[in-house]
């Protein structure tokens, strides 16, 4: 098959015409035939707005079936999609639209209100994705008086347009399909250029890791604007004829729990913080609720038994049908992974970045190794650059059809991330074991050089800190040649110790502060007993508020390293 998104969608329509494709949870899904038809109609409508092959269209919306329709409508007509993460600030959104030279923005009603009053002169149209209606002003976000809701077919019928659009433009594998921006205003925007071949080859590689069929159900909880969810959580199931379900609200527990029960997903993609939070706040406290349980939990055979029992309950919470629970985007805490592993929960960890479409390494739930992201995907070369003789650690380099074309309008930065013989420098440090399983050590730019040239990985120290009962999350960095940690503590757990003092605010605050100071000293001792001499902390500071994070829940480290 020609590795383009139009061919992929056409094949899915042929093979799975009457199968359910996309839906909000609790609503009737559209079939693959209907999906294909809507994509074609929207493509032709975009042509009436002056869009041609190679033109850029921004997509700024929460997850929905219409997001998927928009993505395929743009890419299958030969235009270039520019997905924008819903959490981005209006300044970032403006910067991305201008830098990408997008002619049209497809935007949700809610995010349109967030952009209220912003004028971007380069835009020729602004389309509300909820119902495909046009804003009256071509370049301005004026959402106070949205036009009357219309149906896409109504818009198309007024223009006397046929709905079969997908074969009207010849698309080549190397044609640009998407520009992915991971940030908007931190310096010059960095747009990752992914071709049709990049994306589709990565999807094909994923099929060698986990078998997916038309009976499978995906529940989408991560933002589709991120390559991880888009490639593996949308395009992969579309290619294999599976069904994808979306939440129409933020995935808070009161929304997610009923959705899991209704959909009974067979596959899900998440980030580490989701499972870490479940384990640390819901499961682990049960194993430590009294002295008897704490003693039992320290004994390996009983711990495994408790983990297995808790895992069975967790499986039921997730709908009881999971066969693949993918975790990516950051390193998974080893204590949480031990629970998943001993509990036989069907988890698998993968590694990838936007520049590689995104998957670089991964395995299915039956082939995981503790703390590994699995082996390299098929049809891709992976190696460790200049590995250290003692540890085998070095920068991860990859070469293959999944590697981006470069950064948009940025040849200098593009040249910096490629070696002369075409290897892409990921910026991540790792090692390969004897079975070629990849183990991630951390980001090259985060690595701290010790006093005698030792490599110190803050992520590994953070992992130890985060296993402390009172810690939710942490950041480790170098300050004046010393290692310092900032920690965000579990406020509810701290307050529970002094609940009887709450009637006396002064005494409560005094006792609380003393408890925080005690915990910080305890954390420092806890860590320094478990790390080598050059990785010991000299100071542990309290961070009152949760750390600010990216949409995939990675801490924005640069904001806390002074």
PDB file of C-alpha atoms in Angstrom, residues 25 31 45 54 59 109 128 158 184 235 251 267 286 309 335 352 354 435 448 467 480 502 505 540:
ATOM      1  CA  UNK A  25     -19.218   7.969  24.699  1.00  0.00           C
ATOM      2  CA  UNK A  31     -19.483   4.012  10.428  1.00  0.00           C
ATOM      3  CA  UNK A  45     -15.848  22.551   1.335  1.00  0.00           C
ATOM      4  CA  UNK A  54       0.317  22.315   0.440  1.00  0.00           C
ATOM      5  CA  UNK A  59      -6.830  22.666  14.107  1.00  0.00           C
ATOM      6  CA  UNK A 109     -16.702  26.878  20.358  1.00  0.00           C
ATOM      7  CA  UNK A 128     -16.333  26.343  14.215  1.00  0.00           C
ATOM      8  CA  UNK A 158     -25.617  25.403  -1.141  1.00  0.00           C
ATOM      9  CA  UNK A 184       4.550  28.377  20.942  1.00  0.00           C
ATOM     10  CA  UNK A 235      -4.705   6.654  12.827  1.00  0.00           C
ATOM     11  CA  UNK A 251     -11.657  13.211  32.005  1.00  0.00           C
ATOM     12  CA  UNK A 267      -6.951  -0.540  24.446  1.00  0.00           C
ATOM     13  CA  UNK A 286      -4.810   0.093  51.602  1.00  0.00           C
ATOM     14  CA  UNK A 309      -5.900  -8.967  44.048  1.00  0.00           C
ATOM     15  CA  UNK A 335       7.226   1.134  42.444  1.00  0.00           C
ATOM     16  CA  UNK A 352       8.907   8.180  21.297  1.00  0.00           C
ATOM     17  CA  UNK A 354       7.185  14.102  17.993  1.00  0.00           C
ATOM     18  CA  UNK A 435      18.169  -8.419  24.021  1.00  0.00           C
ATOM     19  CA  UNK A 448      24.137  16.997  35.554  1.00  0.00           C
ATOM     20  CA  UNK A 467       8.243   6.903  46.187  1.00  0.00           C
ATOM     21  CA  UNK A 480      25.831  26.400  42.781  1.00  0.00           C
ATOM     22  CA  UNK A 502      -8.230  22.688  62.845  1.00  0.00           C
ATOM     23  CA  UNK A 505      -5.799  28.086  63.133  1.00  0.00           C
ATOM     24  CA  UNK A 540      15.025  19.742  49.854  1.00  0.00           C
TER      25      UNK A 540
END
